[in-house]
Tab-separated table of C-alpha atoms (C1' of nucleotides) in Angstrom:
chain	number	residue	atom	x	y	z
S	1	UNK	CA	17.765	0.941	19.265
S	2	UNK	CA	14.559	2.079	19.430
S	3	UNK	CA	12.271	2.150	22.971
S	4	UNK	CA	9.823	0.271	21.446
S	5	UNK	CA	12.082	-2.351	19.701
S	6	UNK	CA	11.125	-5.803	21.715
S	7	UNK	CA	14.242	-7.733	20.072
S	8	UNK	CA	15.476	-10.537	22.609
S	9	UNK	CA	18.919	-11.410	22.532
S	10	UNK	CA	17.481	-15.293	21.433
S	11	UNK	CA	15.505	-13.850	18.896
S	12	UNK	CA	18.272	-11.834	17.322
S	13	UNK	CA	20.115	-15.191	17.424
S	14	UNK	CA	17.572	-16.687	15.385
S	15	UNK	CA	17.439	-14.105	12.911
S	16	UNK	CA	21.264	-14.434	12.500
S	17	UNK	CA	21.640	-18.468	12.964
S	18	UNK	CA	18.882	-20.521	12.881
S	19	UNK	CA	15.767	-19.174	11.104
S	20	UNK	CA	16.257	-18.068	7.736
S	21	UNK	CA	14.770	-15.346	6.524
S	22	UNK	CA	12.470	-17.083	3.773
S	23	UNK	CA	11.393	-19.291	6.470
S	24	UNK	CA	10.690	-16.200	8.865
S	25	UNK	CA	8.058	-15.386	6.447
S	26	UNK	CA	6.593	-18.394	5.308
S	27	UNK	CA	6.140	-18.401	9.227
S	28	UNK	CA	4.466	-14.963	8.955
S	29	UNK	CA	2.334	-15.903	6.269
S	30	UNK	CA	0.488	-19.160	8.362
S	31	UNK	CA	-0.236	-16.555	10.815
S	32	UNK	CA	-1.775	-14.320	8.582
S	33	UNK	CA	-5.409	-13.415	9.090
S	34	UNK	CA	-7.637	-13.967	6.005
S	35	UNK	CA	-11.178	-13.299	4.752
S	36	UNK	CA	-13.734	-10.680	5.595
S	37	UNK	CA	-11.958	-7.376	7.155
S	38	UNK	CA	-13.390	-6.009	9.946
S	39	UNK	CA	-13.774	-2.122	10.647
S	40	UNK	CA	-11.580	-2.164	12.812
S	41	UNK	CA	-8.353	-3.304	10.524
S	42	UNK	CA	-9.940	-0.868	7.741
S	43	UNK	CA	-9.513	1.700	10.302
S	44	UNK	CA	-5.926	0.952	10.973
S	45	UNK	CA	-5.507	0.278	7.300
S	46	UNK	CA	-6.505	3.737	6.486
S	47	UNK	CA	-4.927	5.854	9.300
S	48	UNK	CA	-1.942	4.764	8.765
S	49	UNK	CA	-2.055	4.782	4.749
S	50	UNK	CA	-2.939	8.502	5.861
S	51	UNK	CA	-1.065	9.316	8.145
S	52	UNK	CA	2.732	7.776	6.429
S	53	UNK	CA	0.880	7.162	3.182
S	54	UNK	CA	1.787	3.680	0.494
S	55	UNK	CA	5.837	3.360	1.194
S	56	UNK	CA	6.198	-0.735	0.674
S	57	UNK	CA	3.088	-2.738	0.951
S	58	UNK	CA	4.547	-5.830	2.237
S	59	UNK	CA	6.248	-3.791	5.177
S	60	UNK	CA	2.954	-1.504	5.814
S	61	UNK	CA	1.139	-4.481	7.151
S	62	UNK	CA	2.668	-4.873	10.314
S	63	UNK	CA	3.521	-1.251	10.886
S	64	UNK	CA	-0.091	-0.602	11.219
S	65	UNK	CA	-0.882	-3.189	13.322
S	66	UNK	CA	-2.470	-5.793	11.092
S	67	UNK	CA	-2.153	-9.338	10.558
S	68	UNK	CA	-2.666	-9.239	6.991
S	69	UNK	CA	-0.053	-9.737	3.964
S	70	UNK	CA	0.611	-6.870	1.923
S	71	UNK	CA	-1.094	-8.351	-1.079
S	72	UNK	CA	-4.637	-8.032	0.917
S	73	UNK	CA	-3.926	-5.000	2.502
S	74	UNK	CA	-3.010	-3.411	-1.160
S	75	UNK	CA	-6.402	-5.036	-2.671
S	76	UNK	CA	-8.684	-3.712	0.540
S	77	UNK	CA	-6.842	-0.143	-0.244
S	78	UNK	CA	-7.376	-0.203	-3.847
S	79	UNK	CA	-10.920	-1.450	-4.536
S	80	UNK	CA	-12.495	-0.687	-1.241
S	81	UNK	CA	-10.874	1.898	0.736
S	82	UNK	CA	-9.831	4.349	-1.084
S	83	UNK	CA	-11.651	7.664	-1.137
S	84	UNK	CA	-12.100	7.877	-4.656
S	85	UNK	CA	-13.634	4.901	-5.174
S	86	UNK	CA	-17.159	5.245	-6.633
S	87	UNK	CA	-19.887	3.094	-4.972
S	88	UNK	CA	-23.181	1.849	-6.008
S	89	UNK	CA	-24.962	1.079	-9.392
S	90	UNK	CA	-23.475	1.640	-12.654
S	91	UNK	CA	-24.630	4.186	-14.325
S	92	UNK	CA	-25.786	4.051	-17.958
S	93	UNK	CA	-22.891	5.653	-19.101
S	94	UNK	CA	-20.504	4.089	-17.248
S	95	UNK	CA	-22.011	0.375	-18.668
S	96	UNK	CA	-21.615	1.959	-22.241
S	97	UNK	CA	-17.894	2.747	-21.244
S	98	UNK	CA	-17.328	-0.997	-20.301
S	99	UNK	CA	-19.393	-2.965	-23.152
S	100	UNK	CA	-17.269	-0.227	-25.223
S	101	UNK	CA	-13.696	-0.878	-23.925
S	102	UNK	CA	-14.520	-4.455	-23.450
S	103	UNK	CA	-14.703	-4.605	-27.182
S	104	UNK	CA	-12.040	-2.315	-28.022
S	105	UNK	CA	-9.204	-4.166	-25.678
S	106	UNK	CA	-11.018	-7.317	-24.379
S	107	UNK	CA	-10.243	-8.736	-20.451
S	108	UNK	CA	-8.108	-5.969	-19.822
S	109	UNK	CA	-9.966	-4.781	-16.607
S	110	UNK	CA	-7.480	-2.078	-15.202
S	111	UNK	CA	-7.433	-1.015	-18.810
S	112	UNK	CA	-11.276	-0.740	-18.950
S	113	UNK	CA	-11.017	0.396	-15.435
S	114	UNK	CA	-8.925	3.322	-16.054
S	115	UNK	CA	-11.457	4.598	-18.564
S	116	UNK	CA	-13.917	4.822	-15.861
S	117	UNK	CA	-13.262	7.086	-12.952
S	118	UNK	CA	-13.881	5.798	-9.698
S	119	UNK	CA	-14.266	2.317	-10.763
S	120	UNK	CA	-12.120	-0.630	-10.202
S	121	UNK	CA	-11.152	-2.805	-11.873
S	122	UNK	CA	-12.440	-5.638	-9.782
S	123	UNK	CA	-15.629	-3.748	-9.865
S	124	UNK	CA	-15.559	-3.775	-13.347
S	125	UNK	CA	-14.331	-7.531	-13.373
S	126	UNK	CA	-17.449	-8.162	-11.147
S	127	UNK	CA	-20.110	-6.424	-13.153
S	128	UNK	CA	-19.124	-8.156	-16.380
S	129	UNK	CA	-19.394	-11.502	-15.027
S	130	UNK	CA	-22.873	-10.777	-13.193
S	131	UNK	CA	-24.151	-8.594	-15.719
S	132	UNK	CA	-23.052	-7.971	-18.601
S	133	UNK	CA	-21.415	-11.477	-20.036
S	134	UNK	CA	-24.968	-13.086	-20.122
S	135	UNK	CA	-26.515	-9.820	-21.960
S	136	UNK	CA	-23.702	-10.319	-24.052
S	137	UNK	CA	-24.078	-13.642	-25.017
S	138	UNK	CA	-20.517	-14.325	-23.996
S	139	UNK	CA	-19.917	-18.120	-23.670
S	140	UNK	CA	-16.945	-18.633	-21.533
S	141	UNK	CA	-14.742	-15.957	-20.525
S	142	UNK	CA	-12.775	-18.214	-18.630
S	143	UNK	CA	-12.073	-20.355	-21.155
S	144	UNK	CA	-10.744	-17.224	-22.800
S	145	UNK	CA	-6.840	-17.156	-23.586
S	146	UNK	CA	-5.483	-15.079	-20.812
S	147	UNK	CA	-4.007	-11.640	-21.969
S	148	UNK	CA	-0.601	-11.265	-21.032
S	149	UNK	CA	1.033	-7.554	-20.193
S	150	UNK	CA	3.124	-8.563	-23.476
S	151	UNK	CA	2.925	-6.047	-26.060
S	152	UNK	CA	3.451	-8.420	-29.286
S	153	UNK	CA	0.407	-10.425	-27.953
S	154	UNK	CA	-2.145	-7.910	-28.158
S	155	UNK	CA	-2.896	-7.743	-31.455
S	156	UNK	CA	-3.766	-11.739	-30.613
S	157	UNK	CA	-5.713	-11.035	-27.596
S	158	UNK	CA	-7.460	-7.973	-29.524
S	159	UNK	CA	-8.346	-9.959	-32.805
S	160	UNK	CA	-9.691	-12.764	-30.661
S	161	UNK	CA	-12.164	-10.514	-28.861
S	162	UNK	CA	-13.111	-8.852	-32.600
S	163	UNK	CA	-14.419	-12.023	-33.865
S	164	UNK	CA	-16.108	-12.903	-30.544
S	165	UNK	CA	-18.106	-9.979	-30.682
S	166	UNK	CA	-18.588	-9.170	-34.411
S	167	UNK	CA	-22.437	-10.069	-33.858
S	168	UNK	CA	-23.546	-6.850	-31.958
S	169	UNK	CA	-26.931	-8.383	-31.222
S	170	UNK	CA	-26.921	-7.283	-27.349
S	171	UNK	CA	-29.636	-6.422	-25.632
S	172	UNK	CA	-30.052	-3.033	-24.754
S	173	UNK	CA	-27.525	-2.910	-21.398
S	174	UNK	CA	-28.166	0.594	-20.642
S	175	UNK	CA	-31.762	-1.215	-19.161
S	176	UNK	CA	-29.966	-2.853	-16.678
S	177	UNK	CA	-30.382	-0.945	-13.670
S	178	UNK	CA	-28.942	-1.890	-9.298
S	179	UNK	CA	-31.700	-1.611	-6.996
S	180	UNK	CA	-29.213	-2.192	-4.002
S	181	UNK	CA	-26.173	-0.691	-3.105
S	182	UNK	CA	-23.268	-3.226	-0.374
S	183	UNK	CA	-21.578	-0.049	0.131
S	184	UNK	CA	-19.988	0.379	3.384
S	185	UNK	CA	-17.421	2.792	2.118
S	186	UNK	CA	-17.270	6.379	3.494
S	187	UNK	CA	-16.568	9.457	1.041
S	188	UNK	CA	-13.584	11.361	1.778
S	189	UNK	CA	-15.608	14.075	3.886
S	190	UNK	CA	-17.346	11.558	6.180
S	191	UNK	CA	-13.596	10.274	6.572
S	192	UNK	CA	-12.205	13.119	7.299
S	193	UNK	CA	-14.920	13.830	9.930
S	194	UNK	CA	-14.471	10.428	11.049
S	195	UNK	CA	-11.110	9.160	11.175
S	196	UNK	CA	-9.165	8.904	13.962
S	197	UNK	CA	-5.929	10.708	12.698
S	198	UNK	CA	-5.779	14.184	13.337
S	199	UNK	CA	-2.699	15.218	12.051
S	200	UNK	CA	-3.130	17.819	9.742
S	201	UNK	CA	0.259	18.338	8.109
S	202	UNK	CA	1.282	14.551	7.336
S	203	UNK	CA	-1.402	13.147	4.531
S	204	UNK	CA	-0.737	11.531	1.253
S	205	UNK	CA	-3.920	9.747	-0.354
S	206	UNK	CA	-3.241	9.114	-4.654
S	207	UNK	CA	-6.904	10.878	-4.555
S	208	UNK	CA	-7.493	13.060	-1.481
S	209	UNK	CA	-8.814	16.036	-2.820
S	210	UNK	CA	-6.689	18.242	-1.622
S	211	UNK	CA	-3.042	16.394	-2.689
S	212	UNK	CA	-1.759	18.913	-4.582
S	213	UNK	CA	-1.308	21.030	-1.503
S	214	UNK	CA	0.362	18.647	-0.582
S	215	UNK	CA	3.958	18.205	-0.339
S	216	UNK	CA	4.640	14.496	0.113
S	217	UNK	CA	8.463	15.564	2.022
S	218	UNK	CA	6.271	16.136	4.858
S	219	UNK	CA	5.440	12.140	5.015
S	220	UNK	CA	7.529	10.421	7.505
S	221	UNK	CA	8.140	6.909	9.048
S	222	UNK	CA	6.728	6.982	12.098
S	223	UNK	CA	9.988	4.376	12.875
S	224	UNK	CA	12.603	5.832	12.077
S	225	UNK	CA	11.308	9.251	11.006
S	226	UNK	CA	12.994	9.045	7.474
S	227	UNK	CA	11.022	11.518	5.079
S	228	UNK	CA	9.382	10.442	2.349
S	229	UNK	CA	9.981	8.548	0.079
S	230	UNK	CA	10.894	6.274	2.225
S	231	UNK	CA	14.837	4.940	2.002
S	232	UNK	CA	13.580	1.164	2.289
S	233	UNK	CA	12.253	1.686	-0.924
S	234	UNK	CA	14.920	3.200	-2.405
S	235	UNK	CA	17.703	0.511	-1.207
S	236	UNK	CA	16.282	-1.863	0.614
S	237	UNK	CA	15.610	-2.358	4.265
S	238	UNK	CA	18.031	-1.453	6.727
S	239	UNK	CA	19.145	-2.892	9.540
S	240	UNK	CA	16.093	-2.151	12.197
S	241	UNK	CA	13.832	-2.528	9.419
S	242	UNK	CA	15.354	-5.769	8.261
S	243	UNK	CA	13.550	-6.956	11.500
S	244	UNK	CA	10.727	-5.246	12.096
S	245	UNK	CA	9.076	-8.982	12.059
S	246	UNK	CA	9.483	-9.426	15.697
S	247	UNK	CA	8.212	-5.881	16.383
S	248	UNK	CA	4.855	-5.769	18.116
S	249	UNK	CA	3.253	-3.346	15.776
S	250	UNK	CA	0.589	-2.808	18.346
S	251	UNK	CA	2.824	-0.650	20.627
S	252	UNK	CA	4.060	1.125	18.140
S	253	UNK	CA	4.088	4.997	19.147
S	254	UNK	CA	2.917	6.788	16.271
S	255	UNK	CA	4.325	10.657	16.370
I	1	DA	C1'	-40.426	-22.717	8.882
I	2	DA	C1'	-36.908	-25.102	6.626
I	3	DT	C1'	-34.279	-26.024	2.797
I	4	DC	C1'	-32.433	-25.231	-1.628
I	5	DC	C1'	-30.788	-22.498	-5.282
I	6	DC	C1'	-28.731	-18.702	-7.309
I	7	DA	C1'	-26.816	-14.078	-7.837
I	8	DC	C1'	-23.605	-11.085	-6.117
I	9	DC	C1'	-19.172	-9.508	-4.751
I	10	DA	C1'	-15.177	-9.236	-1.559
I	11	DA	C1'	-11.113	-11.452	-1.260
I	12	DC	C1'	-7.658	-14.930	-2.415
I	13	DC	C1'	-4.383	-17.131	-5.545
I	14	DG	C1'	-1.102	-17.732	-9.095
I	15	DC	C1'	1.280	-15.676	-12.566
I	16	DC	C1'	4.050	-12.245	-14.567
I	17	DA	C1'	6.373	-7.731	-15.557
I	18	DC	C1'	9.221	-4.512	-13.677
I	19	DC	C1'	12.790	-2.879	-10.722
I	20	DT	C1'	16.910	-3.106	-7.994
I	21	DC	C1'	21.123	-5.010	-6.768
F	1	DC	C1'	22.947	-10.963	-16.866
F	2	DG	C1'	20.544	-13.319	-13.319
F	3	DA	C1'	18.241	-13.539	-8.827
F	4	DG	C1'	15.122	-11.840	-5.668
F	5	DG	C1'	11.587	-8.647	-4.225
F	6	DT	C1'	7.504	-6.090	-5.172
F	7	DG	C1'	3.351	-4.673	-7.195
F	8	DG	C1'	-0.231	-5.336	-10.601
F	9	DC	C1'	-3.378	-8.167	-13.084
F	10	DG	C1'	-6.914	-11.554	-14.198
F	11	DG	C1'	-9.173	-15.885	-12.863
F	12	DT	C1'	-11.395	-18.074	-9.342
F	13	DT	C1'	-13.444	-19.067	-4.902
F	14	DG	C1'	-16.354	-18.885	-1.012
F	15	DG	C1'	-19.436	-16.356	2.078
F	16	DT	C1'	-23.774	-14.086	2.234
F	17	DG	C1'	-28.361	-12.703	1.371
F	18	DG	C1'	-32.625	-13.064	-0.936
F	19	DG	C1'	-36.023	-15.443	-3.532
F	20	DA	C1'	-38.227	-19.835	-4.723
F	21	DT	C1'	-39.996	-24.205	-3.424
DNA sequence: AATCCCACCAACCGCCACCTC
DNA sequence: CGAGGTGGCGGTTGGTGGGAT
């Protein structure tokens, strides 16, 4: 057992007996926090994410110390935390890129995303619907068939968005300019400047600059100091991990 | 000054594909 | 092969701020 393990012996009998483990976490979930994140949990979001880097989102939550599911702690990483996303207005090119792609494979935001670096694709998602749709002349997206990851419907999805656009009579986007700017994000040298991990061996960010000097076998878990990858991932949780629920991530020592 | 309206965007939700067992 | 878990995706919602009335 670990020092910091907080497992009561009626609380271990619940595990086993009374509270199944579905149940646990539909328990978890009504406690989870929702909404706006503060600083703070970005802070713990991102030390840790740097410090053991992504090994099982739904487990990372309460590692770290926060009250959030792994779904929301995934989405904060991806569109907002992440040191290679790109802030701020579009730029002319980038809007070309979209209106482009958009044509090309329709809806398909990570799609359209992944042609433009440093974008998400709930940036991208965003921009359309604010932006772009109305200089478009797009009706209603919504109303749009949704375009499954199914390969023998794309040629549906992909036809559909042909004859919706056939009339190129758009405005000229590349006007559109952003006067303002909600970014809050740091770049990856005011984080490294700022951020409260100091450890200078154990880093794995998909975009930190300097990854590929990087070997990821020198990522651990800080619980049971497993290298990376991480063997819950590889065949499921075992047993201290299977209830790391009751754990009070908060006292966690982090080596 | 107060209220309303609207644009913007972060975040949530539901669905689904993929993977593992 | 089927069930369950996980992550990814796209649609939608709700909070917020700024401009208009």
């Amino acid at each position: 057992m670990f020092p910091q393990q907080r497992l009561k012996t009626v609380e271990l009998v619940n595990l086993f007996t009374i509270m199944p483990r579905v149940q646990l976490q539909q328990q978890q979930c009504t406690n989870m926090k929702k909404g706006a994140w503060s600083p703070e949990e970005d802070q713990k979001l991102k030390s840790y994410i740097m410090k053991f880097g992504i090994w099982n989102w739904s487990h990372m939550p309460k590692f770290a110390g926060l009250s959030r599911t792994g779904k929301s702690c995934r989405l904060r990483w991806m569109n907002y935390l992440r040191p290679d996303v790109k802030r701020g207005p579009f730029t002319m090119e980038e809007v070309e890129i979209v209106i482009k792609t958009y044509q090309e494979l329709g809806n398909k935001w990570s799609a359209i995303a992944g042609r433009v670096p440093g974008r998400t694709d709930n940036e991208i998602k965003n921009f359309f619907h604010t932006h772009l749709k109305k200089q478009l002349g797009v009706k209603n997206v919504a109303s749009m068939k949704r375009t499954k990851r199914v390969v023998m419907k794309k040629d549906k999805d992909q036809n559909e968005m042909t004859n919706i656009y056939a009339d190129k009579s758009s405005p000229n986007v590349c006007n559109y300019s952003l006067e303002k700017s909600s970014s809050t994000i740091i770049t990856w040298e005011e984080n490294e400047m700022t951020d409260i991990v100091s450890s200078s061996n154990i880093v794995i960010l998909e975009s930190n600059p300097e990854i590929e000097k990087i070997s990821t076998n020198n990522v651990g878990c800080h619980l049971c100091q497993f290298e990376y990858p991480h063997p819950c991932t590889l065949s499921g949780l075992d047993f201290f991990h299977q209830f790391d629920v009751l754990w009070d991530a908060q006292h966690l020592t982090i080596f």
